[in-house]
Short mmCIF file of C-alpha atoms in Angstrom, two decimals:
data_model
loop_
_atom_site.label_atom_id
_atom_site.label_comp_id
_atom_site.label_asym_id
_atom_site.label_seq_id
_atom_site.Cartn_x
_atom_site.Cartn_y
_atom_site.Cartn_z
CA MET O 260 -29.99 -88.99 212.19
CA SER O 261 -27.82 -89.17 215.24
CA TRP O 262 -24.08 -88.88 215.24
CA LEU O 263 -23.95 -92.50 216.36
CA ASP O 264 -25.16 -93.54 212.91
CA PHE O 265 -21.76 -92.66 211.66
CA PHE O 266 -20.37 -95.68 213.43
CA ARG O 267 -23.08 -98.09 212.50
CA SER O 268 -22.32 -100.11 209.46
CA ARG O 269 -24.40 -98.90 206.57
CA LYS O 270 -26.60 -101.45 204.89
CA PRO O 271 -25.36 -102.29 201.42
CA GLU O 272 -27.66 -100.91 198.72
CA PRO O 273 -29.35 -103.63 196.68
CA ALA O 274 -27.82 -103.95 193.23
CA THR O 275 -30.16 -102.28 190.76
CA ALA O 276 -28.14 -102.39 187.55
CA ASP O 277 -29.73 -105.69 186.51
CA GLN O 278 -33.18 -104.20 186.80
CA ALA O 279 -32.05 -101.29 184.66
CA LYS O 280 -30.89 -103.66 181.95
CA GLU O 281 -34.04 -105.76 181.99
CA ARG O 282 -36.35 -102.74 181.88
CA LEU O 283 -34.37 -101.25 179.02
CA GLN O 284 -34.45 -104.45 177.00
CA ILE O 285 -38.21 -104.67 177.25
CA VAL O 286 -39.02 -101.03 176.54
CA LEU O 287 -36.60 -100.88 173.62
CA ALA O 288 -37.92 -104.08 172.09
CA HIS O 289 -41.32 -102.42 171.93
CA GLU O 290 -40.05 -99.06 170.74
CA ARG O 291 -38.04 -100.64 167.95
CA ILE O 292 -41.17 -102.38 166.66
CA GLY O 293 -42.96 -99.04 166.80
CA ARG O 294 -40.38 -97.62 164.43
CA THR O 295 -41.22 -99.97 161.61
CA ARG O 296 -44.95 -100.39 162.17
CA GLU O 297 -47.47 -98.62 164.28
CA ASP O 298 -48.11 -99.87 167.80
CA PHE O 299 -51.50 -101.50 167.30
CA LEU O 300 -52.47 -101.98 170.95
CA PRO O 301 -54.01 -98.53 171.59
CA LYS O 302 -56.03 -98.86 168.39
CA LEU O 303 -57.08 -102.41 169.19
CA GLN O 304 -58.36 -101.25 172.55
CA GLN O 305 -60.30 -98.38 170.98
CA GLU O 306 -61.95 -100.62 168.42
CA ILE O 307 -62.92 -103.29 170.95
CA VAL O 308 -64.64 -100.67 173.06
CA MET O 309 -66.38 -99.31 169.96
CA VAL O 310 -67.72 -102.75 169.04
CA VAL O 311 -69.06 -103.32 172.54
CA ALA O 312 -70.65 -99.87 172.52
CA LYS O 313 -72.50 -100.82 169.33
CA TYR O 314 -74.49 -103.43 171.23
CA VAL O 315 -74.64 -102.12 174.78
CA ALA O 316 -74.92 -98.61 176.13
CA ILE O 317 -71.73 -98.32 178.10
CA ASP O 318 -70.66 -95.61 180.43
CA PRO O 319 -67.28 -94.37 179.17
CA GLY O 320 -66.33 -93.71 182.77
CA LYS O 321 -66.70 -97.41 183.50
CA VAL O 322 -64.20 -98.74 181.04
CA ASN O 323 -60.92 -99.80 182.60
CA VAL O 324 -58.00 -100.50 180.38
CA SER O 325 -54.67 -101.77 181.55
CA LEU O 326 -51.73 -102.63 179.43
CA ASP O 327 -48.60 -104.38 180.53
CA ARG O 328 -45.85 -104.55 177.96
CA GLY O 329 -43.69 -107.53 178.75
CA GLY O 330 -40.70 -109.21 177.18
CA ASP O 331 -42.28 -112.45 176.02
CA MET O 332 -45.89 -111.40 176.27
CA SER O 333 -47.98 -108.27 176.62
CA THR O 334 -51.31 -108.23 178.38
CA LEU O 335 -54.16 -105.97 177.40
CA ALA O 336 -57.00 -106.12 179.93
CA ILE O 337 -60.22 -104.31 179.16
CA GLU O 338 -62.86 -104.27 181.84
CA ILE O 339 -66.21 -102.86 180.80
CA ASP O 340 -69.10 -102.51 183.19
CA LEU O 341 -72.19 -103.59 181.31
CA PRO O 342 -75.40 -102.12 182.71
CA GLY O 343 -77.70 -104.80 184.21
CA PRO O 344 -81.40 -105.05 183.25
CA GLN O 345 -82.30 -102.65 186.03
CA GLY O 346 -79.69 -100.12 185.08
CA ALA O 347 -80.78 -100.33 181.47
CA GLY O 348 -84.44 -99.97 182.50
CA LEU O 349 -83.77 -96.94 184.63
CA ARG O 350 -81.88 -95.31 181.87
CA ARG O 351 -84.76 -95.83 179.48
CA ALA O 352 -87.16 -94.34 181.97
CA SER O 353 -85.13 -91.22 182.54
CA MET H 83 -13.59 -83.97 150.90
CA ALA H 84 -14.17 -83.83 154.62
CA GLU H 85 -15.86 -86.47 156.73
CA VAL H 86 -18.85 -85.07 158.56
CA ILE H 87 -19.20 -86.43 162.11
CA VAL H 88 -22.20 -85.69 164.30
CA VAL H 89 -21.85 -85.92 168.06
CA THR H 90 -25.32 -86.72 169.32
CA SER H 91 -27.24 -88.42 172.12
CA GLY H 92 -30.90 -87.51 172.24
CA LYS H 93 -30.71 -86.84 175.95
CA GLY H 94 -29.23 -83.63 177.29
CA GLY H 95 -26.43 -83.30 179.78
CA VAL H 96 -24.65 -86.52 178.90
CA GLY H 97 -21.50 -84.86 177.56
CA LYS H 98 -22.05 -84.05 173.90
CA THR H 99 -20.32 -80.68 174.01
CA THR H 100 -17.50 -81.92 176.25
CA SER H 101 -17.01 -84.83 173.86
CA SER H 102 -17.22 -82.65 170.75
CA ALA H 103 -14.59 -80.29 172.14
CA ALA H 104 -12.32 -83.11 173.26
CA PHE H 105 -12.72 -85.08 170.07
CA ALA H 106 -12.21 -82.12 167.76
CA THR H 107 -9.13 -81.04 169.68
CA GLY H 108 -7.81 -84.60 169.77
CA LEU H 109 -8.16 -84.97 166.00
CA ALA H 110 -6.50 -81.61 165.43
CA GLN H 111 -3.64 -82.56 167.73
CA ARG H 112 -3.06 -85.46 165.37
CA GLY H 113 -2.53 -82.99 162.55
CA LYS H 114 -6.00 -83.21 161.00
CA LYS H 115 -7.71 -80.05 159.79
CA VAL H 116 -10.80 -79.90 161.95
CA VAL H 117 -13.75 -77.55 162.34
CA VAL H 118 -16.32 -78.03 165.07
CA ILE H 119 -19.78 -76.50 164.64
CA ASP H 120 -22.17 -75.71 167.48
CA PHE H 121 -25.74 -76.50 166.37
CA ASP H 122 -27.36 -75.49 169.64
CA VAL H 123 -28.83 -72.19 168.45
CA GLY H 124 -30.11 -70.19 171.39
CA LEU H 125 -28.13 -72.20 173.95
CA ARG H 126 -24.59 -72.04 172.66
CA ASN H 127 -21.95 -73.49 174.93
CA LEU H 128 -19.25 -74.99 172.78
CA ASP H 129 -17.52 -71.59 172.75
CA LEU H 130 -17.24 -71.71 176.56
CA ILE H 131 -16.01 -75.28 176.68
CA MET H 132 -13.44 -74.45 173.99
CA GLY H 133 -12.45 -71.26 175.83
CA VAL H 134 -13.14 -68.94 172.89
CA GLU H 135 -16.27 -67.22 174.23
CA ARG H 136 -14.66 -63.81 174.21
CA ARG H 137 -13.67 -64.07 170.58
CA VAL H 138 -17.11 -64.74 169.12
CA VAL H 139 -18.08 -62.04 166.64
CA PHE H 140 -20.25 -63.77 164.06
CA ASP H 141 -22.04 -67.08 164.23
CA ILE H 142 -23.55 -69.75 162.02
CA VAL H 143 -26.86 -67.87 161.65
CA ASN H 144 -25.03 -64.74 160.46
CA VAL H 145 -23.36 -66.86 157.80
CA ILE H 146 -26.60 -68.55 156.71
CA GLN H 147 -28.36 -65.20 156.44
CA GLY H 148 -25.51 -63.65 154.48
CA GLU H 149 -24.57 -61.14 157.19
CA ALA H 150 -21.03 -62.49 157.47
CA ARG H 151 -18.69 -64.61 155.42
CA LEU H 152 -17.83 -68.06 156.70
CA ASN H 153 -14.20 -67.08 157.17
CA GLN H 154 -15.19 -64.18 159.40
CA ALA H 155 -17.28 -66.40 161.64
CA LEU H 156 -14.70 -69.16 162.06
CA ILE H 157 -12.63 -68.82 165.22
CA ARG H 158 -9.17 -70.28 164.93
CA ASP H 159 -7.95 -72.06 168.06
CA LYS H 160 -4.82 -70.53 169.54
CA ARG H 161 -3.53 -73.77 171.04
CA VAL H 162 -3.93 -76.15 168.09
CA ASP H 163 -3.53 -74.39 164.78
CA THR H 164 -5.47 -76.88 162.64
CA LEU H 165 -8.62 -76.42 164.71
CA SER H 166 -11.45 -73.92 164.24
CA ILE H 167 -14.81 -73.35 165.84
CA LEU H 168 -18.04 -72.14 164.27
CA PRO H 169 -20.23 -70.89 167.11
CA ALA H 170 -24.01 -71.05 167.33
CA SER H 171 -26.12 -67.96 167.62
CA GLN H 172 -27.17 -67.07 171.12
CA THR H 173 -30.00 -64.70 170.25
CA ARG H 174 -31.88 -66.23 167.32
CA ASP H 175 -34.24 -69.14 167.53
CA LYS H 176 -33.72 -72.53 165.97
CA ASP H 177 -35.77 -71.70 162.89
CA ALA H 178 -32.91 -69.51 161.71
CA LEU H 179 -31.12 -72.72 160.69
CA THR H 180 -32.10 -74.09 157.30
CA LYS H 181 -31.13 -77.28 155.56
CA GLU H 182 -29.90 -75.36 152.51
CA GLY H 183 -27.90 -72.94 154.63
CA VAL H 184 -26.23 -75.67 156.65
CA GLY H 185 -25.62 -77.65 153.47
CA THR H 186 -23.81 -74.73 151.85
CA ILE H 187 -21.64 -74.18 154.93
CA ILE H 188 -20.69 -77.85 155.14
CA GLU H 189 -19.91 -77.97 151.43
CA GLU H 190 -17.65 -74.96 151.72
CA LEU H 191 -15.89 -76.25 154.86
CA SER H 192 -15.43 -79.60 153.15
CA LYS H 193 -12.97 -78.08 150.70
CA ASP H 194 -10.24 -77.35 153.20
CA HIS H 195 -10.91 -79.58 156.21
CA ASP H 196 -10.45 -83.26 157.00
CA TYR H 197 -13.21 -83.46 159.58
CA ILE H 198 -16.32 -81.42 160.28
CA LEU H 199 -17.71 -82.15 163.73
CA CYS H 200 -21.32 -81.22 164.41
CA ASP H 201 -22.13 -80.74 168.09
CA SER H 202 -25.83 -81.55 168.25
CA PRO H 203 -28.31 -80.02 170.67
CA ALA H 204 -30.36 -82.37 172.84
CA GLY H 205 -33.71 -83.62 171.65
CA ILE H 206 -34.91 -84.70 168.22
CA GLU H 207 -36.17 -81.35 167.02
CA LYS H 208 -34.94 -79.22 164.15
CA GLY H 209 -31.47 -78.35 165.51
CA ALA H 210 -30.67 -81.97 166.28
CA LEU H 211 -32.07 -83.17 162.96
CA LEU H 212 -29.96 -80.65 161.03
CA ALA H 213 -26.85 -81.55 163.03
CA LEU H 214 -27.14 -85.18 161.98
CA TYR H 215 -28.59 -84.70 158.49
CA PHE H 216 -25.27 -84.36 156.63
CA ALA H 217 -23.36 -86.87 158.77
CA ASP H 218 -21.14 -89.60 157.37
CA GLN H 219 -20.38 -90.86 160.87
CA ALA H 220 -22.06 -90.49 164.24
CA VAL H 221 -20.63 -90.54 167.73
CA VAL H 222 -23.48 -91.46 170.05
CA VAL H 223 -22.71 -90.24 173.56
CA THR H 224 -24.35 -92.39 176.24
CA ASN H 225 -24.31 -92.40 180.03
CA PRO H 226 -24.71 -95.71 181.90
CA GLU H 227 -28.23 -94.80 182.87
CA VAL H 228 -31.64 -95.98 181.59
CA SER H 229 -32.94 -92.71 180.13
CA SER H 230 -29.71 -92.01 178.29
CA VAL H 231 -29.54 -95.50 176.78
CA ARG H 232 -33.16 -95.29 175.68
CA ASP H 233 -32.64 -91.90 174.04
CA SER H 234 -29.48 -93.14 172.32
CA ASP H 235 -31.48 -95.99 170.85
CA ARG H 236 -34.06 -93.49 169.65
CA ILE H 237 -31.45 -91.25 168.04
CA LEU H 238 -29.96 -94.29 166.29
CA GLY H 239 -33.37 -94.85 164.76
CA VAL H 240 -33.45 -91.23 163.62
CA LEU H 241 -29.96 -91.55 162.08
CA GLN H 242 -31.13 -94.61 160.17
CA SER H 243 -34.24 -92.94 158.81
CA LYS H 244 -33.76 -89.17 158.62
CA SER H 245 -30.14 -88.56 157.66
CA LYS H 246 -29.24 -87.54 154.12
CA ARG H 247 -27.54 -90.88 153.63
CA ALA H 248 -30.73 -92.68 154.64
CA GLU H 249 -32.89 -90.49 152.42
CA GLU H 250 -30.63 -91.06 149.43
CA LYS H 251 -30.41 -94.79 150.26
CA ARG H 252 -26.61 -94.64 150.32
CA ASP H 253 -24.40 -96.54 152.79
CA PRO H 254 -25.75 -95.86 156.26
CA VAL H 255 -24.17 -93.41 158.69
CA LYS H 256 -21.30 -95.17 160.48
CA GLU H 257 -22.20 -95.37 164.17
CA HIS H 258 -19.86 -95.24 167.15
CA LEU H 259 -20.72 -95.65 170.81
CA LEU H 260 -19.01 -93.35 173.29
CA VAL H 261 -19.89 -94.15 176.90
CA THR H 262 -19.22 -91.22 179.22
CA ARG H 263 -19.33 -90.71 183.00
CA TYR H 264 -18.57 -94.40 183.51
CA ASP H 265 -17.86 -95.22 187.15
CA PRO H 266 -16.25 -98.67 187.43
CA ALA H 267 -16.55 -98.69 191.23
CA ARG H 268 -20.32 -98.26 191.03
CA VAL H 269 -20.52 -100.85 188.26
CA GLU H 270 -18.70 -103.34 190.49
CA LYS H 271 -21.22 -102.69 193.23
CA GLY H 272 -24.06 -103.41 190.83
CA GLU H 273 -25.34 -99.84 191.04
CA MET H 274 -24.60 -98.86 187.47
CA LEU H 275 -25.22 -100.47 184.08
CA LYS H 276 -22.21 -102.47 182.92
CA LEU H 277 -20.42 -101.53 179.73
CA ASP H 278 -21.22 -104.96 178.27
CA ASP H 279 -24.92 -104.46 178.97
CA ILE H 280 -24.95 -101.09 177.19
CA ARG H 281 -23.11 -102.61 174.26
CA GLU H 282 -25.49 -105.54 174.11
CA ILE H 283 -28.54 -103.27 174.16
CA LEU H 284 -27.40 -100.64 171.66
CA ALA H 285 -25.40 -103.08 169.51
CA ILE H 286 -23.13 -100.57 167.79
CA PRO H 287 -19.31 -100.57 167.72
CA LEU H 288 -17.65 -99.14 170.82
CA LEU H 289 -15.37 -96.17 170.24
CA GLY H 290 -14.47 -95.39 173.81
CA VAL H 291 -15.37 -95.29 177.48
CA ILE H 292 -14.73 -92.05 179.32
CA PRO H 293 -14.51 -92.57 183.07
CA GLU H 294 -16.25 -90.24 185.50
CA SER H 295 -13.58 -87.76 186.44
CA GLU H 296 -13.23 -84.50 188.29
CA SER H 297 -10.98 -83.20 185.56
CA VAL H 298 -13.97 -82.73 183.22
CA LEU H 299 -15.42 -79.99 185.42
CA ARG H 300 -11.99 -78.49 185.85
CA ALA H 301 -11.58 -78.43 182.08
CA SER H 302 -14.91 -76.69 181.53
CA ASN H 303 -14.14 -74.19 184.30
CA THR H 304 -11.05 -73.10 182.45
CA GLY H 305 -12.26 -73.52 178.88
CA THR H 306 -9.61 -76.12 178.06
CA PRO H 307 -10.81 -79.24 176.23
CA VAL H 308 -10.19 -82.10 178.66
CA VAL H 309 -8.12 -84.00 176.09
CA MET H 310 -5.39 -81.37 176.62
CA ASP H 311 -5.04 -82.45 180.25
CA ALA H 312 -2.52 -85.25 179.93
CA GLU H 313 -2.85 -86.15 183.63
CA SER H 314 -6.58 -86.68 183.43
CA ILE H 315 -7.90 -90.21 182.93
CA ALA H 316 -10.86 -88.73 181.01
CA GLY H 317 -8.44 -86.83 178.79
CA GLN H 318 -6.42 -89.98 178.16
CA ALA H 319 -9.59 -91.92 177.39
CA TYR H 320 -10.59 -89.30 174.80
CA LYS H 321 -7.13 -89.49 173.29
CA ASP H 322 -7.47 -93.27 173.02
CA ALA H 323 -10.89 -92.87 171.39
CA VAL H 324 -9.43 -90.49 168.80
CA GLY H 325 -6.72 -93.07 168.04
CA ARG H 326 -9.35 -95.77 167.55
CA PHE H 327 -11.34 -93.44 165.34
CA LEU H 328 -8.26 -93.05 163.15
CA GLY H 329 -8.06 -96.81 162.84
CA GLU H 330 -5.44 -97.59 165.47
CA LYS H 331 -5.77 -100.55 167.76
CA VAL H 332 -5.88 -99.13 171.27
CA GLU H 333 -6.85 -101.19 174.32
CA HIS H 334 -9.68 -99.84 176.46
CA ARG H 335 -8.48 -98.48 179.80
CA PHE H 336 -10.05 -97.31 183.06
CA LEU H 337 -12.72 -100.01 183.00
CA GLU H 338 -11.80 -101.41 186.41
CA ALA H 339 -12.17 -99.63 189.73
CA GLN H 340 -8.90 -98.33 191.07
CA LYS H 341 -8.02 -100.01 194.32
CA LYS H 342 -7.81 -97.43 197.02
CA GLY H 343 -5.27 -97.66 199.77
CA ILE H 344 -6.14 -96.80 203.35
CA PHE H 345 -4.53 -93.41 202.91
CA SER H 346 -6.67 -92.27 200.00
CA ARG H 347 -9.73 -93.84 201.64
CA LEU H 348 -9.19 -91.65 204.66
CA PHE H 349 -8.20 -88.50 202.92
CA GLY H 350 -10.42 -88.65 199.87
CA GLY H 351 -8.73 -88.18 196.57
CA ARG H 352 -10.83 -89.25 193.65
CA ALA H 353 -10.09 -90.10 190.06
CA ALA H 354 -7.99 -87.44 188.37
#
């Protein structure tokens, strides 16, 4: 930083307080529910994976789970790589 | 019968001990018989903030374990004669506190005090749970900052489920919001959560707003509760909060940024 910077007008920081409020409202809405009943999403995810595993041999390393807790809506995305016929065949052979 | 007030926050470093010291002193200055108890066993600091650190002989753990009588452990304040301090132990661990022991102490103090203030440690572990267990009222200290607001919300949940009043299904603990380190200039710039936003999110009655002020550090440096500094805006704000607590109608002050003249802009000079 050069001494000339002192004279340059500093850029105004973007206001972040609104973001703070919005993030708080969402996280607290979820945490308050958790106080009265258990957060079912982690369990739901576990059970879905278990059901799939009952029918298909899945590689636990190939299960991607992402959860986005939102204000109006939460999204739970579970991506499971199912082995193709070749993959399944190879596995049987090994 | 004394009212038991817990000063709590969940998060550390938001001003619980500063607020406990100021509030206890403020109540005592109004003629109330007050005792303030440090529940932070192992990390005691209320003695320093109150300026009595050199007079500590016995502490709350000594009393619970029968090694000292309550009267021996109480330190009487030399500035306000209706105020005493019960220090925490610095050497024992938190397990030395028991519900029965604390209950007995509070019952005994109840007989000859108007208010028993419990300065809670941070967190939601044993020390914090015991500090709030016997409470009739709670002062929840919150900074205008996301982690502090979240932790305050959490501690409100704990008050509503784990206090003695909750367990016995009596009237709930009366909750008060005390916002500290509030910087109106930063709020105006949109850099800091607004008071109204904090109130909307936590939804409990507002007791006071303590502005960010250099006098708080000065007060802790000298071991003088900041409420005794009549010049300080933080001290005045605590005094107002005490008045409100006692049922007086006191307008909130120091919520707007002070307009700085060119002189103070050039030569510094921050909030007293």
